[in-house]
Amino acid sequence: MHLAPRPDDHVIIDASRPSFLDSSGLAVLLAAATLAHAHGAGVHLAAPQPRVIRLL
């Protein structure tokens, strides 16, 4: 069964625990965002740490 995406579909990533993010983490976030957007979903980071925010 395949469900059609709705405009209000979201992927929420809990970013409250990592205190840093390197190129591998950025690659994972980019891959998740690319896949979600291809299926009509939005991607959101929840509660990212200040060091992660600076990197982004």
PDB file of N, CA and C in Angstrom:
ATOM      1  N   MET A   1       0.842  -1.170   0.000  1.00  0.00           N
ATOM      2  CA  MET A   1       0.000   0.000   0.000  1.00  0.00           C
ATOM      3  C   MET A   1       0.893   1.241   0.000  1.00  0.00           C
ATOM      4  N   HIS A   2       0.585   2.180  -0.835  1.00  0.00           N
ATOM      5  CA  HIS A   2       1.337   3.432  -0.913  1.00  0.00           C
ATOM      6  C   HIS A   2       0.369   4.577  -0.662  1.00  0.00           C
ATOM      7  N   LEU A   3       0.700   5.391   0.301  1.00  0.00           N
ATOM      8  CA  LEU A   3      -0.133   6.542   0.613  1.00  0.00           C
ATOM      9  C   LEU A   3       0.436   7.784  -0.042  1.00  0.00           C
ATOM     10  N   ALA A   4      -0.432   8.573  -0.624  1.00  0.00           N
ATOM     11  CA  ALA A   4       0.009   9.826  -1.245  1.00  0.00           C
ATOM     12  C   ALA A   4       0.392  10.810  -0.143  1.00  0.00           C
ATOM     13  N   PRO A   5       1.485  11.550  -0.336  1.00  0.00           N
ATOM     14  CA  PRO A   5       1.889  12.527   0.679  1.00  0.00           C
ATOM     15  C   PRO A   5       0.875  13.662   0.768  1.00  0.00           C
ATOM     16  N   ARG A   6       0.770  14.198   1.943  1.00  0.00           N
ATOM     17  CA  ARG A   6      -0.087  15.364   2.163  1.00  0.00           C
ATOM     18  C   ARG A   6       0.815  16.564   2.415  1.00  0.00           C
ATOM     19  N   PRO A   7       0.370  17.754   2.104  1.00  0.00           N
ATOM     20  CA  PRO A   7       1.210  18.945   2.331  1.00  0.00           C
ATOM     21  C   PRO A   7       1.602  19.151   3.786  1.00  0.00           C
ATOM     22  N   ASP A   8       0.861  18.549   4.715  1.00  0.00           N
ATOM     23  CA  ASP A   8       1.181  18.738   6.125  1.00  0.00           C
ATOM     24  C   ASP A   8       2.030  17.610   6.702  1.00  0.00           C
ATOM     25  N   ASP A   9       2.547  16.714   5.839  1.00  0.00           N
ATOM     26  CA  ASP A   9       3.444  15.654   6.314  1.00  0.00           C
ATOM     27  C   ASP A   9       4.798  16.249   6.679  1.00  0.00           C
ATOM     28  N   HIS A  10       5.347  15.803   7.806  1.00  0.00           N
ATOM     29  CA  HIS A  10       6.623  16.326   8.275  1.00  0.00           C
ATOM     30  C   HIS A  10       7.493  15.200   8.819  1.00  0.00           C
ATOM     31  N   VAL A  11       8.783  15.376   8.674  1.00  0.00           N
ATOM     32  CA  VAL A  11       9.767  14.538   9.345  1.00  0.00           C
ATOM     33  C   VAL A  11      10.401  15.440  10.396  1.00  0.00           C
ATOM     34  N   ILE A  12      10.299  15.041  11.650  1.00  0.00           N
ATOM     35  CA  ILE A  12      10.867  15.841  12.732  1.00  0.00           C
ATOM     36  C   ILE A  12      12.041  15.074  13.318  1.00  0.00           C
ATOM     37  N   ILE A  13      13.211  15.701  13.307  1.00  0.00           N
ATOM     38  CA  ILE A  13      14.434  15.082  13.808  1.00  0.00           C
ATOM     39  C   ILE A  13      14.760  15.702  15.156  1.00  0.00           C
ATOM     40  N   ASP A  14      14.825  14.868  16.180  1.00  0.00           N
ATOM     41  CA  ASP A  14      15.172  15.343  17.524  1.00  0.00           C
ATOM     42  C   ASP A  14      16.671  15.614  17.550  1.00  0.00           C
ATOM     43  N   ALA A  15      17.032  16.876  17.552  1.00  0.00           N
ATOM     44  CA  ALA A  15      18.434  17.285  17.528  1.00  0.00           C
ATOM     45  C   ALA A  15      18.871  17.839  18.875  1.00  0.00           C
ATOM     46  N   SER A  16      18.187  17.455  19.935  1.00  0.00           N
ATOM     47  CA  SER A  16      18.483  18.012  21.249  1.00  0.00           C
ATOM     48  C   SER A  16      19.698  17.377  21.923  1.00  0.00           C
ATOM     49  N   ARG A  17      20.077  16.186  21.516  1.00  0.00           N
ATOM     50  CA  ARG A  17      21.162  15.503  22.218  1.00  0.00           C
ATOM     51  C   ARG A  17      22.551  15.717  21.616  1.00  0.00           C
ATOM     52  N   PRO A  18      22.716  15.696  20.294  1.00  0.00           N
ATOM     53  CA  PRO A  18      24.075  15.882  19.765  1.00  0.00           C
ATOM     54  C   PRO A  18      24.612  17.272  20.092  1.00  0.00           C
ATOM     55  N   SER A  19      25.856  17.323  20.590  1.00  0.00           N
ATOM     56  CA  SER A  19      26.456  18.620  20.895  1.00  0.00           C
ATOM     57  C   SER A  19      27.347  19.107  19.750  1.00  0.00           C
ATOM     58  N   PHE A  20      27.530  18.275  18.741  1.00  0.00           N
ATOM     59  CA  PHE A  20      28.289  18.684  17.556  1.00  0.00           C
ATOM     60  C   PHE A  20      27.744  17.932  16.354  1.00  0.00           C
ATOM     61  N   LEU A  21      28.136  18.398  15.175  1.00  0.00           N
ATOM     62  CA  LEU A  21      27.716  17.771  13.930  1.00  0.00           C
ATOM     63  C   LEU A  21      28.883  17.880  12.967  1.00  0.00           C
ATOM     64  N   ASP A  22      29.291  16.756  12.392  1.00  0.00           N
ATOM     65  CA  ASP A  22      30.389  16.781  11.428  1.00  0.00           C
ATOM     66  C   ASP A  22      29.838  16.533  10.026  1.00  0.00           C
ATOM     67  N   SER A  23      30.722  16.335   9.065  1.00  0.00           N
ATOM     68  CA  SER A  23      30.282  16.165   7.680  1.00  0.00           C
ATOM     69  C   SER A  23      29.414  14.929   7.501  1.00  0.00           C
ATOM     70  N   SER A  24      29.641  13.886   8.280  1.00  0.00           N
ATOM     71  CA  SER A  24      28.807  12.686   8.190  1.00  0.00           C
ATOM     72  C   SER A  24      27.383  12.995   8.645  1.00  0.00           C
ATOM     73  N   GLY A  25      27.255  13.723   9.735  1.00  0.00           N
ATOM     74  CA  GLY A  25      25.932  14.114  10.219  1.00  0.00           C
ATOM     75  C   GLY A  25      25.210  15.017   9.241  1.00  0.00           C
ATOM     76  N   LEU A  26      25.953  15.951   8.648  1.00  0.00           N
ATOM     77  CA  LEU A  26      25.353  16.828   7.640  1.00  0.00           C
ATOM     78  C   LEU A  26      24.868  16.024   6.439  1.00  0.00           C
ATOM     79  N   ALA A  27      25.644  15.018   6.035  1.00  0.00           N
ATOM     80  CA  ALA A  27      25.252  14.173   4.901  1.00  0.00           C
ATOM     81  C   ALA A  27      23.963  13.419   5.211  1.00  0.00           C
ATOM     82  N   VAL A  28      23.819  12.931   6.435  1.00  0.00           N
ATOM     83  CA  VAL A  28      22.597  12.232   6.833  1.00  0.00           C
ATOM     84  C   VAL A  28      21.406  13.181   6.803  1.00  0.00           C
ATOM     85  N   LEU A  29      21.580  14.387   7.344  1.00  0.00           N
ATOM     86  CA  LEU A  29      20.485  15.362   7.332  1.00  0.00           C
ATOM     87  C   LEU A  29      20.096  15.746   5.905  1.00  0.00           C
ATOM     88  N   LEU A  30      21.076  15.930   5.053  1.00  0.00           N
ATOM     89  CA  LEU A  30      20.801  16.277   3.660  1.00  0.00           C
ATOM     90  C   LEU A  30      20.079  15.138   2.947  1.00  0.00           C
ATOM     91  N   ALA A  31      20.514  13.907   3.175  1.00  0.00           N
ATOM     92  CA  ALA A  31      19.852  12.755   2.552  1.00  0.00           C
ATOM     93  C   ALA A  31      18.405  12.637   3.038  1.00  0.00           C
ATOM     94  N   ALA A  32      18.182  12.839   4.334  1.00  0.00           N
ATOM     95  CA  ALA A  32      16.824  12.773   4.880  1.00  0.00           C
ATOM     96  C   ALA A  32      15.956  13.868   4.275  1.00  0.00           C
ATOM     97  N   ALA A  33      16.503  15.072   4.175  1.00  0.00           N
ATOM     98  CA  ALA A  33      15.738  16.186   3.612  1.00  0.00           C
ATOM     99  C   ALA A  33      15.425  15.945   2.139  1.00  0.00           C
ATOM    100  N   THR A  34      16.384  15.455   1.398  1.00  0.00           N
ATOM    101  CA  THR A  34      16.185  15.179  -0.029  1.00  0.00           C
ATOM    102  C   THR A  34      15.100  14.131  -0.230  1.00  0.00           C
ATOM    103  N   LEU A  35      15.165  13.045   0.526  1.00  0.00           N
ATOM    104  CA  LEU A  35      14.177  11.973   0.416  1.00  0.00           C
ATOM    105  C   LEU A  35      12.792  12.460   0.838  1.00  0.00           C
ATOM    106  N   ALA A  36      12.720  13.186   1.947  1.00  0.00           N
ATOM    107  CA  ALA A  36      11.431  13.687   2.417  1.00  0.00           C
ATOM    108  C   ALA A  36      10.816  14.641   1.401  1.00  0.00           C
ATOM    109  N   HIS A  37      11.613  15.557   0.882  1.00  0.00           N
ATOM    110  CA  HIS A  37      11.095  16.529  -0.077  1.00  0.00           C
ATOM    111  C   HIS A  37      10.636  15.852  -1.359  1.00  0.00           C
ATOM    112  N   ALA A  38      11.318  14.792  -1.765  1.00  0.00           N
ATOM    113  CA  ALA A  38      10.915  14.043  -2.958  1.00  0.00           C
ATOM    114  C   ALA A  38       9.542  13.417  -2.774  1.00  0.00           C
ATOM    115  N   HIS A  39       9.159  13.195  -1.530  1.00  0.00           N
ATOM    116  CA  HIS A  39       7.864  12.590  -1.225  1.00  0.00           C
ATOM    117  C   HIS A  39       6.862  13.606  -0.681  1.00  0.00           C
ATOM    118  N   GLY A  40       7.198  14.886  -0.809  1.00  0.00           N
ATOM    119  CA  GLY A  40       6.275  15.940  -0.432  1.00  0.00           C
ATOM    120  C   GLY A  40       6.213  16.255   1.051  1.00  0.00           C
ATOM    121  N   ALA A  41       7.190  15.822   1.805  1.00  0.00           N
ATOM    122  CA  ALA A  41       7.197  16.078   3.252  1.00  0.00           C
ATOM    123  C   ALA A  41       8.199  17.175   3.586  1.00  0.00           C
ATOM    124  N   GLY A  42       7.973  17.831   4.702  1.00  0.00           N
ATOM    125  CA  GLY A  42       8.911  18.824   5.206  1.00  0.00           C
ATOM    126  C   GLY A  42       9.814  18.193   6.254  1.00  0.00           C
ATOM    127  N   VAL A  43      10.981  18.776   6.457  1.00  0.00           N
ATOM    128  CA  VAL A  43      11.931  18.283   7.460  1.00  0.00           C
ATOM    129  C   VAL A  43      12.199  19.407   8.452  1.00  0.00           C
ATOM    130  N   HIS A  44      12.182  19.052   9.736  1.00  0.00           N
ATOM    131  CA  HIS A  44      12.392  20.034  10.794  1.00  0.00           C
ATOM    132  C   HIS A  44      13.319  19.454  11.856  1.00  0.00           C
ATOM    133  N   LEU A  45      14.234  20.284  12.355  1.00  0.00           N
ATOM    134  CA  LEU A  45      15.076  19.887  13.481  1.00  0.00           C
ATOM    135  C   LEU A  45      14.446  20.428  14.751  1.00  0.00           C
ATOM    136  N   ALA A  46      14.282  19.565  15.740  1.00  0.00           N
ATOM    137  CA  ALA A  46      13.686  19.974  17.017  1.00  0.00           C
ATOM    138  C   ALA A  46      14.787  20.188  18.046  1.00  0.00           C
ATOM    139  N   ALA A  47      14.814  21.355  18.642  1.00  0.00           N
ATOM    140  CA  ALA A  47      15.691  21.699  19.767  1.00  0.00           C
ATOM    141  C   ALA A  47      17.178  21.447  19.516  1.00  0.00           C
ATOM    142  N   PRO A  48      17.727  21.919  18.390  1.00  0.00           N
ATOM    143  CA  PRO A  48      19.156  21.699  18.162  1.00  0.00           C
ATOM    144  C   PRO A  48      20.018  22.470  19.167  1.00  0.00           C
ATOM    145  N   GLN A  49      21.152  21.908  19.505  1.00  0.00           N
ATOM    146  CA  GLN A  49      22.109  22.537  20.400  1.00  0.00           C
ATOM    147  C   GLN A  49      22.739  23.750  19.701  1.00  0.00           C
ATOM    148  N   PRO A  50      23.207  24.757  20.455  1.00  0.00           N
ATOM    149  CA  PRO A  50      23.786  25.964  19.851  1.00  0.00           C
ATOM    150  C   PRO A  50      24.942  25.681  18.888  1.00  0.00           C
ATOM    151  N   ARG A  51      25.805  24.726  19.202  1.00  0.00           N
ATOM    152  CA  ARG A  51      26.931  24.431  18.294  1.00  0.00           C
ATOM    153  C   ARG A  51      26.431  23.864  16.961  1.00  0.00           C
ATOM    154  N   VAL A  52      25.367  23.084  17.018  1.00  0.00           N
ATOM    155  CA  VAL A  52      24.788  22.534  15.797  1.00  0.00           C
ATOM    156  C   VAL A  52      24.155  23.657  14.968  1.00  0.00           C
ATOM    157  N   ILE A  53      23.467  24.552  15.636  1.00  0.00           N
ATOM    158  CA  ILE A  53      22.845  25.686  14.937  1.00  0.00           C
ATOM    159  C   ILE A  53      23.904  26.526  14.228  1.00  0.00           C
ATOM    160  N   ARG A  54      25.019  26.790  14.886  1.00  0.00           N
ATOM    161  CA  ARG A  54      26.094  27.586  14.268  1.00  0.00           C
ATOM    162  C   ARG A  54      26.625  26.913  13.028  1.00  0.00           C
ATOM    163  N   LEU A  55      26.766  25.608  13.056  1.00  0.00           N
ATOM    164  CA  LEU A  55      27.273  24.886  11.896  1.00  0.00           C
ATOM    165  C   LEU A  55      26.294  24.963  10.727  1.00  0.00           C
ATOM    166  N   LEU A  56      25.032  24.838  11.026  1.00  0.00           N
ATOM    167  CA  LEU A  56      24.019  24.876   9.974  1.00  0.00           C
ATOM    168  C   LEU A  56      23.869  26.277   9.419  1.00  0.00           C
TER     169      LEU A  56
END
